[in-house]
Amino acid sequence: MGKEATIRQILVITDGCSNIGPDPVDAARRAHGRGIVVNVIGIVGDGEAAQKGYEEAQSIADAGGGMCRIVQPRTFPLPRR
């Protein structure tokens, strides 16, 4: 019989601008130390805050041994009723 595979990962979805609670980079580092990979999707807009958001999202993924993908938010018109 084959061994059962277990995926040990956390998927973080963030704007990269943490402002409350524990440091997410430190939390990712601790999770990775316990064998859990931390992958990140950063939803980052434009402007000065975007650079901070990008850097934090990437730092979380780096500390967690995972990957980071950055996407930009889009607004779509609501359907008319």
mmCIF file of N, CA and C in Angstrom:
data_model
loop_
_atom_site.group_PDB
_atom_site.id
_atom_site.type_symbol
_atom_site.label_atom_id
_atom_site.label_comp_id
_atom_site.label_asym_id
_atom_site.label_seq_id
_atom_site.Cartn_x
_atom_site.Cartn_y
_atom_site.Cartn_z
ATOM 1 N N MET A 1 0.833 -1.182 0.000
ATOM 2 C CA MET A 1 0.000 0.000 0.000
ATOM 3 C C MET A 1 0.874 1.240 0.000
ATOM 4 N N GLY A 2 0.412 2.276 -0.734
ATOM 5 C CA GLY A 2 1.149 3.520 -0.795
ATOM 6 C C GLY A 2 0.913 4.378 0.430
ATOM 7 N N LYS A 3 1.821 5.290 0.632
ATOM 8 C CA LYS A 3 1.668 6.223 1.753
ATOM 9 C C LYS A 3 0.687 7.324 1.376
ATOM 10 N N GLU A 4 -0.053 7.770 2.349
ATOM 11 C CA GLU A 4 -0.979 8.872 2.136
ATOM 12 C C GLU A 4 -0.198 10.178 2.152
ATOM 13 N N ALA A 5 -0.432 11.012 1.154
ATOM 14 C CA ALA A 5 0.253 12.301 1.068
ATOM 15 C C ALA A 5 -0.524 13.356 1.848
ATOM 16 N N THR A 6 0.203 14.208 2.507
ATOM 17 C CA THR A 6 -0.400 15.317 3.233
ATOM 18 C C THR A 6 0.237 16.609 2.743
ATOM 19 N N ILE A 7 -0.593 17.523 2.295
ATOM 20 C CA ILE A 7 -0.098 18.832 1.870
ATOM 21 C C ILE A 7 -0.145 19.745 3.079
ATOM 22 N N ARG A 8 0.993 20.281 3.410
ATOM 23 C CA ARG A 8 1.084 21.177 4.565
ATOM 24 C C ARG A 8 1.437 22.568 4.052
ATOM 25 N N GLN A 9 0.401 23.347 3.821
ATOM 26 C CA GLN A 9 0.631 24.692 3.345
ATOM 27 C C GLN A 9 -0.446 25.642 3.852
ATOM 28 N N ILE A 10 -0.083 26.901 3.873
ATOM 29 C CA ILE A 10 -1.008 27.976 4.204
ATOM 30 C C ILE A 10 -1.025 28.906 3.009
ATOM 31 N N LEU A 11 -2.202 29.342 2.604
ATOM 32 C CA LEU A 11 -2.332 30.323 1.544
ATOM 33 C C LEU A 11 -2.795 31.629 2.181
ATOM 34 N N VAL A 12 -1.954 32.646 2.083
ATOM 35 C CA VAL A 12 -2.259 33.963 2.642
ATOM 36 C C VAL A 12 -2.702 34.871 1.498
ATOM 37 N N ILE A 13 -3.841 35.524 1.666
ATOM 38 C CA ILE A 13 -4.313 36.527 0.718
ATOM 39 C C ILE A 13 -4.290 37.854 1.468
ATOM 40 N N THR A 14 -3.518 38.809 0.943
ATOM 41 C CA THR A 14 -3.263 40.032 1.695
ATOM 42 C C THR A 14 -3.123 41.240 0.788
ATOM 43 N N ASP A 15 -3.357 42.427 1.362
ATOM 44 C CA ASP A 15 -3.031 43.662 0.660
ATOM 45 C C ASP A 15 -1.609 44.093 1.014
ATOM 46 N N GLY A 16 -0.970 43.322 1.895
ATOM 47 C CA GLY A 16 0.417 43.591 2.258
ATOM 48 C C GLY A 16 0.600 44.743 3.217
ATOM 49 N N CYS A 17 -0.468 45.255 3.764
ATOM 50 C CA CYS A 17 -0.369 46.394 4.673
ATOM 51 C C CYS A 17 -0.886 45.987 6.049
ATOM 52 N N SER A 18 -0.170 45.063 6.693
ATOM 53 C CA SER A 18 -0.613 44.610 8.011
ATOM 54 C C SER A 18 -0.554 45.764 8.994
ATOM 55 N N ASN A 19 -1.555 45.838 9.849
ATOM 56 C CA ASN A 19 -1.599 46.955 10.788
ATOM 57 C C ASN A 19 -2.087 46.554 12.178
ATOM 58 N N ILE A 20 -2.301 45.250 12.391
ATOM 59 C CA ILE A 20 -2.751 44.801 13.695
ATOM 60 C C ILE A 20 -2.312 43.351 13.891
ATOM 61 N N GLY A 21 -2.060 42.976 15.123
ATOM 62 C CA GLY A 21 -1.710 41.585 15.409
ATOM 63 C C GLY A 21 -0.229 41.304 15.256
ATOM 64 N N PRO A 22 0.120 40.012 15.306
ATOM 65 C CA PRO A 22 1.526 39.625 15.238
ATOM 66 C C PRO A 22 2.112 39.877 13.843
ATOM 67 N N ASP A 23 3.413 39.914 13.781
ATOM 68 C CA ASP A 23 4.139 40.134 12.527
ATOM 69 C C ASP A 23 3.922 38.935 11.598
ATOM 70 N N PRO A 24 3.337 39.156 10.410
ATOM 71 C CA PRO A 24 3.058 38.031 9.519
ATOM 72 C C PRO A 24 4.320 37.364 8.977
ATOM 73 N N VAL A 25 5.405 38.112 8.848
ATOM 74 C CA VAL A 25 6.660 37.526 8.375
ATOM 75 C C VAL A 25 7.201 36.556 9.420
ATOM 76 N N ASP A 26 7.133 36.947 10.676
ATOM 77 C CA ASP A 26 7.573 36.062 11.755
ATOM 78 C C ASP A 26 6.683 34.822 11.839
ATOM 79 N N ALA A 27 5.378 35.000 11.677
ATOM 80 C CA ALA A 27 4.456 33.865 11.712
ATOM 81 C C ALA A 27 4.748 32.892 10.574
ATOM 82 N N ALA A 28 5.048 33.419 9.381
ATOM 83 C CA ALA A 28 5.392 32.561 8.240
ATOM 84 C C ALA A 28 6.687 31.803 8.507
ATOM 85 N N ARG A 29 7.645 32.488 9.102
ATOM 86 C CA ARG A 29 8.936 31.850 9.435
ATOM 87 C C ARG A 29 8.720 30.695 10.417
ATOM 88 N N ARG A 30 7.879 30.911 11.433
ATOM 89 C CA ARG A 30 7.604 29.859 12.418
ATOM 90 C C ARG A 30 6.866 28.684 11.774
ATOM 91 N N ALA A 31 5.909 28.981 10.899
ATOM 92 C CA ALA A 31 5.182 27.907 10.217
ATOM 93 C C ALA A 31 6.137 27.084 9.354
ATOM 94 N N HIS A 32 7.000 27.767 8.629
ATOM 95 C CA HIS A 32 7.960 27.060 7.771
ATOM 96 C C HIS A 32 8.903 26.198 8.603
ATOM 97 N N GLY A 33 9.260 26.678 9.766
ATOM 98 C CA GLY A 33 10.093 25.895 10.675
ATOM 99 C C GLY A 33 9.403 24.621 11.149
ATOM 100 N N ARG A 34 8.091 24.582 11.043
ATOM 101 C CA ARG A 34 7.319 23.389 11.429
ATOM 102 C C ARG A 34 6.926 22.554 10.205
ATOM 103 N N GLY A 35 7.559 22.867 9.075
ATOM 104 C CA GLY A 35 7.316 22.072 7.870
ATOM 105 C C GLY A 35 6.105 22.485 7.056
ATOM 106 N N ILE A 36 5.620 23.693 7.279
ATOM 107 C CA ILE A 36 4.461 24.197 6.533
ATOM 108 C C ILE A 36 4.946 25.285 5.574
ATOM 109 N N VAL A 37 4.589 25.144 4.296
ATOM 110 C CA VAL A 37 4.942 26.141 3.287
ATOM 111 C C VAL A 37 3.875 27.231 3.291
ATOM 112 N N VAL A 38 4.309 28.476 3.219
ATOM 113 C CA VAL A 38 3.380 29.605 3.202
ATOM 114 C C VAL A 38 3.464 30.284 1.833
ATOM 115 N N ASN A 39 2.372 30.175 1.069
ATOM 116 C CA ASN A 39 2.263 30.839 -0.228
ATOM 117 C C ASN A 39 1.396 32.075 -0.076
ATOM 118 N N VAL A 40 1.654 33.084 -0.905
ATOM 119 C CA VAL A 40 0.977 34.373 -0.743
ATOM 120 C C VAL A 40 0.410 34.876 -2.065
ATOM 121 N N ILE A 41 -0.827 35.366 -2.013
ATOM 122 C CA ILE A 41 -1.402 36.154 -3.092
ATOM 123 C C ILE A 41 -1.530 37.565 -2.552
ATOM 124 N N GLY A 42 -0.825 38.495 -3.172
ATOM 125 C CA GLY A 42 -0.880 39.897 -2.763
ATOM 126 C C GLY A 42 -1.787 40.669 -3.703
ATOM 127 N N ILE A 43 -2.801 41.291 -3.160
ATOM 128 C CA ILE A 43 -3.695 42.138 -3.955
ATOM 129 C C ILE A 43 -3.269 43.574 -3.676
ATOM 130 N N VAL A 44 -2.519 44.119 -4.613
ATOM 131 C CA VAL A 44 -1.825 45.381 -4.386
ATOM 132 C C VAL A 44 -2.202 46.375 -5.480
ATOM 133 N N GLY A 45 -2.605 47.568 -5.070
ATOM 134 C CA GLY A 45 -2.978 48.620 -6.013
ATOM 135 C C GLY A 45 -1.773 49.413 -6.476
ATOM 136 N N ASP A 46 -2.004 50.672 -6.800
ATOM 137 C CA ASP A 46 -0.954 51.577 -7.262
ATOM 138 C C ASP A 46 -0.552 52.528 -6.148
ATOM 139 N N GLY A 47 0.521 53.246 -6.375
ATOM 140 C CA GLY A 47 0.927 54.297 -5.461
ATOM 141 C C GLY A 47 1.935 53.852 -4.427
ATOM 142 N N GLU A 48 2.161 54.739 -3.458
ATOM 143 C CA GLU A 48 3.170 54.522 -2.425
ATOM 144 C C GLU A 48 2.873 53.290 -1.573
ATOM 145 N N ALA A 49 1.613 53.080 -1.229
ATOM 146 C CA ALA A 49 1.238 51.926 -0.411
ATOM 147 C C ALA A 49 1.470 50.621 -1.162
ATOM 148 N N ALA A 50 1.419 50.670 -2.494
ATOM 149 C CA ALA A 50 1.607 49.457 -3.291
ATOM 150 C C ALA A 50 3.004 48.874 -3.094
ATOM 151 N N GLN A 51 4.003 49.712 -3.043
ATOM 152 C CA GLN A 51 5.372 49.221 -2.855
ATOM 153 C C GLN A 51 5.514 48.537 -1.502
ATOM 154 N N LYS A 52 4.947 49.141 -0.457
ATOM 155 C CA LYS A 52 4.983 48.523 0.862
ATOM 156 C C LYS A 52 4.231 47.200 0.850
ATOM 157 N N GLY A 53 3.086 47.177 0.189
ATOM 158 C CA GLY A 53 2.294 45.957 0.099
ATOM 159 C C GLY A 53 3.027 44.848 -0.631
ATOM 160 N N TYR A 54 3.666 45.206 -1.736
ATOM 161 C CA TYR A 54 4.429 44.227 -2.502
ATOM 162 C C TYR A 54 5.564 43.651 -1.664
ATOM 163 N N GLU A 55 6.304 44.532 -0.993
ATOM 164 C CA GLU A 55 7.449 44.085 -0.191
ATOM 165 C C GLU A 55 7.011 43.170 0.950
ATOM 166 N N GLU A 56 5.914 43.511 1.622
ATOM 167 C CA GLU A 56 5.462 42.673 2.725
ATOM 168 C C GLU A 56 4.976 41.321 2.225
ATOM 169 N N ALA A 57 4.200 41.302 1.152
ATOM 170 C CA ALA A 57 3.713 40.032 0.602
ATOM 171 C C ALA A 57 4.880 39.133 0.212
ATOM 172 N N GLN A 58 5.875 39.705 -0.452
ATOM 173 C CA GLN A 58 7.048 38.929 -0.863
ATOM 174 C C GLN A 58 7.829 38.437 0.351
ATOM 175 N N SER A 59 7.947 39.259 1.368
ATOM 176 C CA SER A 59 8.673 38.874 2.583
ATOM 177 C C SER A 59 7.990 37.721 3.310
ATOM 178 N N ILE A 60 6.661 37.725 3.326
ATOM 179 C CA ILE A 60 5.921 36.630 3.957
ATOM 180 C C ILE A 60 6.223 35.326 3.224
ATOM 181 N N ALA A 61 6.143 35.361 1.901
ATOM 182 C CA ALA A 61 6.405 34.157 1.107
ATOM 183 C C ALA A 61 7.849 33.688 1.275
ATOM 184 N N ASP A 62 8.790 34.615 1.267
ATOM 185 C CA ASP A 62 10.199 34.244 1.442
ATOM 186 C C ASP A 62 10.421 33.560 2.787
ATOM 187 N N ALA A 63 9.864 34.143 3.836
ATOM 188 C CA ALA A 63 10.034 33.575 5.175
ATOM 189 C C ALA A 63 9.348 32.222 5.297
ATOM 190 N N GLY A 64 8.265 32.019 4.533
ATOM 191 C CA GLY A 64 7.511 30.779 4.605
ATOM 192 C C GLY A 64 7.942 29.726 3.599
ATOM 193 N N GLY A 65 9.013 30.025 2.834
ATOM 194 C CA GLY A 65 9.502 29.058 1.859
ATOM 195 C C GLY A 65 8.555 28.829 0.698
ATOM 196 N N GLY A 66 7.676 29.802 0.448
ATOM 197 C CA GLY A 66 6.671 29.636 -0.600
ATOM 198 C C GLY A 66 6.835 30.610 -1.744
ATOM 199 N N MET A 67 5.765 30.729 -2.506
ATOM 200 C CA MET A 67 5.749 31.606 -3.671
ATOM 201 C C MET A 67 4.820 32.786 -3.399
ATOM 202 N N CYS A 68 5.082 33.866 -4.120
ATOM 203 C CA CYS A 68 4.244 35.057 -4.015
ATOM 204 C C CYS A 68 3.795 35.450 -5.413
ATOM 205 N N ARG A 69 2.505 35.709 -5.545
ATOM 206 C CA ARG A 69 1.955 36.234 -6.786
ATOM 207 C C ARG A 69 1.217 37.515 -6.448
ATOM 208 N N ILE A 70 1.516 38.551 -7.224
ATOM 209 C CA ILE A 70 0.887 39.856 -7.015
ATOM 210 C C ILE A 70 -0.152 40.079 -8.106
ATOM 211 N N VAL A 71 -1.332 40.491 -7.700
ATOM 212 C CA VAL A 71 -2.381 40.861 -8.638
ATOM 213 C C VAL A 71 -2.871 42.261 -8.281
ATOM 214 N N GLN A 72 -3.408 42.952 -9.269
ATOM 215 C CA GLN A 72 -3.949 44.285 -9.021
ATOM 216 C C GLN A 72 -5.466 44.221 -9.018
ATOM 217 N N PRO A 73 -6.078 44.941 -8.086
ATOM 218 C CA PRO A 73 -7.545 44.928 -8.034
ATOM 219 C C PRO A 73 -8.126 45.633 -9.257
ATOM 220 N N ARG A 74 -9.277 45.173 -9.672
ATOM 221 C CA ARG A 74 -10.001 45.809 -10.774
ATOM 222 C C ARG A 74 -11.424 46.076 -10.315
ATOM 223 N N THR A 75 -11.986 47.117 -10.826
ATOM 224 C CA THR A 75 -13.392 47.375 -10.539
ATOM 225 C C THR A 75 -14.189 47.096 -11.804
ATOM 226 N N PHE A 76 -15.259 46.426 -11.619
ATOM 227 C CA PHE A 76 -16.135 46.093 -12.727
ATOM 228 C C PHE A 76 -17.479 46.757 -12.482
ATOM 229 N N PRO A 77 -18.115 47.224 -13.541
ATOM 230 C CA PRO A 77 -19.447 47.812 -13.328
ATOM 231 C C PRO A 77 -20.432 46.745 -12.881
ATOM 232 N N LEU A 78 -21.302 47.122 -11.991
ATOM 233 C CA LEU A 78 -22.347 46.208 -11.535
ATOM 234 C C LEU A 78 -23.392 46.058 -12.632
ATOM 235 N N PRO A 79 -23.942 44.871 -12.767
ATOM 236 C CA PRO A 79 -24.978 44.696 -13.788
ATOM 237 C C PRO A 79 -26.197 45.547 -13.481
ATOM 238 N N ARG A 80 -26.818 46.068 -14.514
ATOM 239 C CA ARG A 80 -28.026 46.869 -14.340
ATOM 240 C C ARG A 80 -29.210 45.947 -14.117
ATOM 241 N N ARG A 81 -30.117 46.378 -13.283
ATOM 242 C CA ARG A 81 -31.335 45.591 -13.012
ATOM 243 C C ARG A 81 -32.516 46.238 -13.645
#
